Amino acid sequence: MPSPILLVNGPNLNMLGSREPEIYGQATLADIEADCVAHAQTLGLALECWQSNVEGEIVTRIQGAGKHYQGLLINAGAYTHTSIAIMDALLTLKIPVIEVHLSNPARREEFRHISYVAKAATGIVAGFGAQSYRLALEAMAALLRSR
Ligand code: DHK
């Protein structure tokens, strides 16, 4: 049985559904996670989902990910643009990392244009709302198949 994929969501993503729906959409994080778990199954993958608002907890979870997962999808929320610690943790991993965003940060405020996560990711899927997560899973499935 191949090891699962881990989906990490960072700060404020637990507020999806009520948080700035004009930017982030109506779906809750539970909706998105349930959709991703089901979609992963159709791709022949198992998916585990985890969310935290705490930078250090995210660093610790990433540090342990290489032993238990074959790939990591991450929407680090605002830590994307600030966290060298999360970038450094991601850089220790030998498994593929894909960065995900609901919105397209490149079209938004200047401070969202920098991504530290991107420096440790194979690629980025952004701007497709909740669909970004499905697309990122499909990208991960293709990456793992090509290895
Ligand atoms: C989510 C956040 O919480 C923001 O801080 C990022 C990202 C964008 C998203 O679009 O998923 O800037």
Short mmCIF file of N, CA and C in Angstrom, two decimals, residues 17-136:
data_model
loop_
_atom_site.label_atom_id
_atom_site.label_comp_id
_atom_site.label_asym_id
_atom_site.label_seq_id
_atom_site.Cartn_x
_atom_site.Cartn_y
_atom_site.Cartn_z
N GLY A 17 -15.36 29.79 3.90
CA GLY A 17 -16.83 29.73 3.92
C GLY A 17 -17.37 31.06 4.41
N SER A 18 -16.79 31.56 5.53
CA SER A 18 -17.24 32.85 6.04
C SER A 18 -16.18 33.94 5.84
N ARG A 19 -14.97 33.53 5.52
CA ARG A 19 -13.86 34.48 5.38
C ARG A 19 -13.83 35.07 3.97
N GLU A 20 -14.01 36.40 3.86
CA GLU A 20 -13.92 37.10 2.57
C GLU A 20 -14.36 36.20 1.39
N PRO A 21 -15.64 35.81 1.38
CA PRO A 21 -16.08 34.84 0.34
C PRO A 21 -15.89 35.36 -1.08
N GLU A 22 -15.86 36.70 -1.25
CA GLU A 22 -15.66 37.25 -2.60
C GLU A 22 -14.25 36.93 -3.11
N ILE A 23 -13.32 36.64 -2.19
CA ILE A 23 -11.96 36.27 -2.59
C ILE A 23 -11.77 34.75 -2.52
N TYR A 24 -12.24 34.15 -1.42
CA TYR A 24 -11.90 32.75 -1.16
C TYR A 24 -13.04 31.77 -1.46
N GLY A 25 -14.24 32.29 -1.81
CA GLY A 25 -15.35 31.41 -2.17
C GLY A 25 -16.20 31.01 -0.98
N GLN A 26 -17.20 30.18 -1.26
CA GLN A 26 -18.22 29.81 -0.26
C GLN A 26 -17.90 28.49 0.43
N ALA A 27 -17.05 27.68 -0.20
CA ALA A 27 -16.79 26.33 0.35
C ALA A 27 -16.04 26.44 1.67
N THR A 28 -16.40 25.59 2.62
CA THR A 28 -15.67 25.52 3.88
C THR A 28 -14.44 24.63 3.69
N LEU A 29 -13.53 24.68 4.66
CA LEU A 29 -12.36 23.80 4.57
C LEU A 29 -12.80 22.33 4.61
N ALA A 30 -13.82 22.04 5.42
CA ALA A 30 -14.31 20.65 5.48
C ALA A 30 -14.83 20.21 4.11
N ASP A 31 -15.53 21.11 3.41
CA ASP A 31 -16.01 20.79 2.04
C ASP A 31 -14.83 20.45 1.13
N ILE A 32 -13.82 21.33 1.18
CA ILE A 32 -12.67 21.17 0.28
C ILE A 32 -11.92 19.87 0.61
N GLU A 33 -11.74 19.62 1.90
CA GLU A 33 -11.00 18.41 2.30
C GLU A 33 -11.76 17.15 1.88
N ALA A 34 -13.08 17.15 2.07
CA ALA A 34 -13.87 15.97 1.69
C ALA A 34 -13.78 15.75 0.18
N ASP A 35 -13.86 16.84 -0.58
CA ASP A 35 -13.78 16.74 -2.04
C ASP A 35 -12.40 16.19 -2.45
N CYS A 36 -11.35 16.68 -1.79
CA CYS A 36 -9.99 16.24 -2.14
C CYS A 36 -9.77 14.77 -1.79
N VAL A 37 -10.28 14.34 -0.64
CA VAL A 37 -10.11 12.93 -0.26
C VAL A 37 -10.78 12.04 -1.31
N ALA A 38 -12.00 12.43 -1.73
CA ALA A 38 -12.72 11.64 -2.74
C ALA A 38 -11.99 11.69 -4.07
N HIS A 39 -11.52 12.87 -4.44
CA HIS A 39 -10.82 13.00 -5.73
C HIS A 39 -9.51 12.21 -5.72
N ALA A 40 -8.82 12.24 -4.59
CA ALA A 40 -7.57 11.47 -4.48
C ALA A 40 -7.83 9.99 -4.73
N GLN A 41 -8.94 9.49 -4.19
CA GLN A 41 -9.27 8.07 -4.38
C GLN A 41 -9.41 7.73 -5.87
N THR A 42 -10.05 8.65 -6.62
CA THR A 42 -10.21 8.38 -8.06
C THR A 42 -8.86 8.37 -8.78
N LEU A 43 -7.86 9.02 -8.16
CA LEU A 43 -6.51 9.05 -8.74
C LEU A 43 -5.64 7.91 -8.19
N GLY A 44 -6.25 7.08 -7.35
CA GLY A 44 -5.50 5.96 -6.78
C GLY A 44 -4.60 6.38 -5.63
N LEU A 45 -4.91 7.51 -5.01
CA LEU A 45 -4.08 8.02 -3.91
C LEU A 45 -4.89 8.13 -2.63
N ALA A 46 -4.22 7.96 -1.51
CA ALA A 46 -4.84 8.26 -0.22
C ALA A 46 -4.38 9.67 0.19
N LEU A 47 -5.27 10.40 0.84
CA LEU A 47 -4.95 11.78 1.22
C LEU A 47 -5.29 11.99 2.68
N GLU A 48 -4.36 12.60 3.41
CA GLU A 48 -4.64 13.05 4.78
C GLU A 48 -4.61 14.56 4.80
N CYS A 49 -5.55 15.15 5.54
CA CYS A 49 -5.68 16.61 5.59
C CYS A 49 -5.42 17.10 7.01
N TRP A 50 -4.75 18.23 7.10
CA TRP A 50 -4.40 18.78 8.41
C TRP A 50 -4.31 20.29 8.29
N GLN A 51 -4.79 20.99 9.33
CA GLN A 51 -4.75 22.47 9.32
C GLN A 51 -4.24 22.98 10.65
N SER A 52 -3.46 24.07 10.60
CA SER A 52 -3.04 24.73 11.84
C SER A 52 -2.87 26.22 11.59
N ASN A 53 -3.16 26.99 12.64
CA ASN A 53 -2.93 28.44 12.59
C ASN A 53 -1.55 28.81 13.14
N VAL A 54 -0.78 27.79 13.57
CA VAL A 54 0.44 28.05 14.35
C VAL A 54 1.68 27.69 13.52
N GLU A 55 2.53 28.67 13.31
CA GLU A 55 3.70 28.48 12.43
C GLU A 55 4.58 27.31 12.89
N GLY A 56 4.90 27.26 14.19
CA GLY A 56 5.78 26.20 14.70
C GLY A 56 5.18 24.82 14.53
N GLU A 57 3.86 24.73 14.71
CA GLU A 57 3.20 23.42 14.51
C GLU A 57 3.33 22.98 13.05
N ILE A 58 3.23 23.94 12.15
CA ILE A 58 3.34 23.61 10.72
C ILE A 58 4.77 23.14 10.42
N VAL A 59 5.76 23.83 10.98
CA VAL A 59 7.16 23.43 10.80
C VAL A 59 7.35 21.98 11.29
N THR A 60 6.85 21.68 12.48
CA THR A 60 7.02 20.34 13.06
C THR A 60 6.34 19.28 12.20
N ARG A 61 5.13 19.60 11.72
CA ARG A 61 4.40 18.63 10.88
C ARG A 61 5.16 18.37 9.57
N ILE A 62 5.72 19.42 8.99
CA ILE A 62 6.49 19.26 7.75
C ILE A 62 7.74 18.41 8.02
N GLN A 63 8.41 18.66 9.14
CA GLN A 63 9.64 17.92 9.46
C GLN A 63 9.41 16.41 9.47
N GLY A 64 8.24 16.01 9.95
CA GLY A 64 7.96 14.57 10.04
C GLY A 64 7.35 13.99 8.77
N ALA A 65 7.06 14.83 7.80
CA ALA A 65 6.27 14.37 6.65
C ALA A 65 7.02 13.40 5.75
N GLY A 66 8.34 13.56 5.65
CA GLY A 66 9.12 12.73 4.72
C GLY A 66 9.03 11.24 5.04
N LYS A 67 8.81 10.91 6.31
CA LYS A 67 8.78 9.49 6.72
C LYS A 67 7.44 8.83 6.41
N HIS A 68 6.37 9.63 6.38
CA HIS A 68 5.03 9.03 6.33
C HIS A 68 4.26 9.28 5.03
N TYR A 69 4.72 10.22 4.23
CA TYR A 69 3.93 10.62 3.05
C TYR A 69 4.79 10.56 1.80
N GLN A 70 4.13 10.37 0.64
CA GLN A 70 4.90 10.37 -0.60
C GLN A 70 4.86 11.72 -1.31
N GLY A 71 4.06 12.64 -0.81
CA GLY A 71 4.01 13.98 -1.40
C GLY A 71 3.30 14.92 -0.46
N LEU A 72 3.53 16.22 -0.63
CA LEU A 72 2.93 17.21 0.26
C LEU A 72 2.34 18.37 -0.55
N LEU A 73 1.07 18.66 -0.28
CA LEU A 73 0.42 19.84 -0.85
C LEU A 73 0.29 20.85 0.28
N ILE A 74 0.60 22.10 0.03
CA ILE A 74 0.54 23.08 1.11
C ILE A 74 0.00 24.42 0.65
N ASN A 75 -1.02 24.89 1.38
CA ASN A 75 -1.44 26.28 1.31
C ASN A 75 -1.08 26.86 2.68
N ALA A 76 0.02 27.57 2.73
CA ALA A 76 0.51 28.10 4.01
C ALA A 76 -0.16 29.41 4.38
N GLY A 77 -1.22 29.80 3.65
CA GLY A 77 -1.92 31.04 3.97
C GLY A 77 -0.92 32.20 3.98
N ALA A 78 -1.07 33.11 4.93
CA ALA A 78 -0.20 34.30 4.96
C ALA A 78 1.25 33.94 5.27
N TYR A 79 1.50 32.76 5.87
CA TYR A 79 2.89 32.36 6.12
C TYR A 79 3.66 32.13 4.82
N THR A 80 2.91 31.90 3.74
CA THR A 80 3.54 31.79 2.42
C THR A 80 4.49 32.95 2.17
N HIS A 81 4.05 34.13 2.61
CA HIS A 81 4.76 35.36 2.24
C HIS A 81 5.75 35.82 3.30
N THR A 82 5.81 35.10 4.41
CA THR A 82 6.64 35.58 5.53
C THR A 82 7.57 34.53 6.12
N SER A 83 7.26 33.24 5.95
CA SER A 83 7.90 32.24 6.82
C SER A 83 9.12 31.56 6.21
N ILE A 84 10.28 32.04 6.61
CA ILE A 84 11.53 31.37 6.23
C ILE A 84 11.60 30.02 6.95
N ALA A 85 11.02 29.93 8.14
CA ALA A 85 11.04 28.66 8.90
C ALA A 85 10.28 27.57 8.15
N ILE A 86 9.13 27.90 7.58
CA ILE A 86 8.36 26.90 6.82
C ILE A 86 9.13 26.54 5.55
N MET A 87 9.71 27.53 4.87
CA MET A 87 10.53 27.24 3.68
C MET A 87 11.67 26.29 4.04
N ASP A 88 12.38 26.58 5.12
CA ASP A 88 13.52 25.75 5.51
C ASP A 88 13.08 24.31 5.82
N ALA A 89 11.93 24.17 6.48
CA ALA A 89 11.42 22.82 6.77
C ALA A 89 11.09 22.10 5.47
N LEU A 90 10.46 22.79 4.54
CA LEU A 90 10.12 22.17 3.25
C LEU A 90 11.38 21.75 2.49
N LEU A 91 12.43 22.58 2.61
CA LEU A 91 13.68 22.27 1.89
C LEU A 91 14.38 21.02 2.41
N THR A 92 14.01 20.57 3.61
CA THR A 92 14.63 19.32 4.13
C THR A 92 13.98 18.08 3.51
N LEU A 93 12.81 18.26 2.88
CA LEU A 93 12.06 17.10 2.38
C LEU A 93 12.62 16.58 1.06
N LYS A 94 12.52 15.25 0.90
CA LYS A 94 12.91 14.65 -0.39
C LYS A 94 11.68 14.29 -1.21
N ILE A 95 10.50 14.44 -0.62
CA ILE A 95 9.26 14.16 -1.34
C ILE A 95 8.81 15.43 -2.08
N PRO A 96 8.03 15.29 -3.18
CA PRO A 96 7.60 16.48 -3.91
C PRO A 96 6.62 17.35 -3.12
N VAL A 97 6.77 18.66 -3.31
CA VAL A 97 5.91 19.64 -2.63
C VAL A 97 5.23 20.49 -3.71
N ILE A 98 3.91 20.67 -3.56
CA ILE A 98 3.17 21.56 -4.46
C ILE A 98 2.48 22.62 -3.62
N GLU A 99 2.67 23.88 -4.01
CA GLU A 99 2.04 25.02 -3.33
C GLU A 99 0.66 25.26 -3.94
N VAL A 100 -0.31 25.51 -3.08
CA VAL A 100 -1.70 25.71 -3.55
C VAL A 100 -2.24 27.02 -2.98
N HIS A 101 -3.01 27.73 -3.79
CA HIS A 101 -3.77 28.89 -3.30
C HIS A 101 -5.12 28.96 -3.98
N LEU A 102 -6.10 29.40 -3.21
CA LEU A 102 -7.43 29.63 -3.79
C LEU A 102 -7.39 30.83 -4.72
N SER A 103 -6.83 31.93 -4.22
CA SER A 103 -6.74 33.16 -5.01
C SER A 103 -5.43 33.12 -5.80
N ASN A 104 -5.25 34.14 -6.65
CA ASN A 104 -4.00 34.28 -7.38
C ASN A 104 -3.21 35.42 -6.72
N PRO A 105 -2.28 35.09 -5.82
CA PRO A 105 -1.58 36.14 -5.07
C PRO A 105 -0.88 37.15 -5.97
N ALA A 106 -0.48 36.75 -7.16
CA ALA A 106 0.24 37.67 -8.07
C ALA A 106 -0.65 38.82 -8.53
N ARG A 107 -1.98 38.64 -8.43
CA ARG A 107 -2.92 39.70 -8.84
C ARG A 107 -3.33 40.56 -7.66
N ARG A 108 -2.81 40.26 -6.48
CA ARG A 108 -3.28 40.94 -5.27
C ARG A 108 -2.20 41.90 -4.74
N GLU A 109 -2.29 42.25 -3.47
CA GLU A 109 -1.37 43.24 -2.91
C GLU A 109 0.09 42.80 -3.10
N GLU A 110 0.94 43.82 -3.18
CA GLU A 110 2.39 43.59 -3.38
C GLU A 110 2.97 42.59 -2.36
N PHE A 111 2.53 42.69 -1.09
CA PHE A 111 3.13 41.83 -0.06
C PHE A 111 2.80 40.35 -0.27
N ARG A 112 1.82 40.06 -1.14
CA ARG A 112 1.50 38.65 -1.44
C ARG A 112 2.30 38.13 -2.63
N HIS A 113 3.12 38.98 -3.24
CA HIS A 113 3.82 38.55 -4.45
C HIS A 113 5.04 37.68 -4.15
N ILE A 114 5.56 37.81 -2.93
CA ILE A 114 6.69 36.93 -2.55
C ILE A 114 6.13 35.63 -1.98
N SER A 115 6.67 34.51 -2.42
CA SER A 115 6.33 33.23 -1.79
C SER A 115 7.60 32.51 -1.39
N TYR A 116 7.78 32.34 -0.08
CA TYR A 116 8.90 31.53 0.41
C TYR A 116 8.63 30.05 0.16
N VAL A 117 7.35 29.67 0.19
CA VAL A 117 6.99 28.27 -0.09
C VAL A 117 7.42 27.88 -1.50
N ALA A 118 7.25 28.80 -2.44
CA ALA A 118 7.58 28.51 -3.85
C ALA A 118 9.03 28.11 -4.03
N LYS A 119 9.90 28.62 -3.15
CA LYS A 119 11.33 28.32 -3.26
C LYS A 119 11.63 26.86 -2.91
N ALA A 120 10.65 26.17 -2.32
CA ALA A 120 10.84 24.76 -1.95
C ALA A 120 9.84 23.86 -2.67
N ALA A 121 9.08 24.42 -3.61
CA ALA A 121 8.01 23.64 -4.27
C ALA A 121 8.38 23.29 -5.70
N THR A 122 7.88 22.14 -6.15
CA THR A 122 8.04 21.80 -7.56
C THR A 122 7.23 22.76 -8.42
N GLY A 123 6.03 23.10 -7.96
CA GLY A 123 5.17 23.99 -8.73
C GLY A 123 4.08 24.59 -7.87
N ILE A 124 3.30 25.48 -8.50
CA ILE A 124 2.26 26.23 -7.79
C ILE A 124 0.96 26.13 -8.58
N VAL A 125 -0.14 25.91 -7.86
CA VAL A 125 -1.47 26.00 -8.47
C VAL A 125 -2.23 27.08 -7.70
N ALA A 126 -2.64 28.13 -8.38
CA ALA A 126 -3.26 29.27 -7.70
C ALA A 126 -4.29 29.93 -8.59
N GLY A 127 -5.35 30.41 -7.96
CA GLY A 127 -6.29 31.27 -8.69
C GLY A 127 -7.55 30.58 -9.15
N PHE A 128 -7.72 29.31 -8.83
CA PHE A 128 -8.88 28.57 -9.32
C PHE A 128 -9.89 28.26 -8.22
N GLY A 129 -9.82 29.02 -7.12
CA GLY A 129 -10.72 28.77 -6.00
C GLY A 129 -10.49 27.38 -5.44
N ALA A 130 -11.58 26.76 -4.94
CA ALA A 130 -11.45 25.42 -4.35
C ALA A 130 -10.89 24.41 -5.35
N GLN A 131 -11.14 24.69 -6.63
CA GLN A 131 -10.65 23.81 -7.70
C GLN A 131 -9.11 23.72 -7.72
N SER A 132 -8.44 24.73 -7.18
CA SER A 132 -6.96 24.70 -7.13
C SER A 132 -6.47 23.44 -6.43
N TYR A 133 -7.19 23.04 -5.38
CA TYR A 133 -6.75 21.87 -4.61
C TYR A 133 -6.85 20.59 -5.45
N ARG A 134 -7.96 20.46 -6.19
CA ARG A 134 -8.10 19.29 -7.08
C ARG A 134 -7.01 19.26 -8.13
N LEU A 135 -6.76 20.44 -8.72
CA LEU A 135 -5.74 20.53 -9.77
C LEU A 135 -4.36 20.19 -9.21
N ALA A 136 -4.11 20.64 -7.98
CA ALA A 136 -2.81 20.35 -7.35
C ALA A 136 -2.67 18.85 -7.10
#
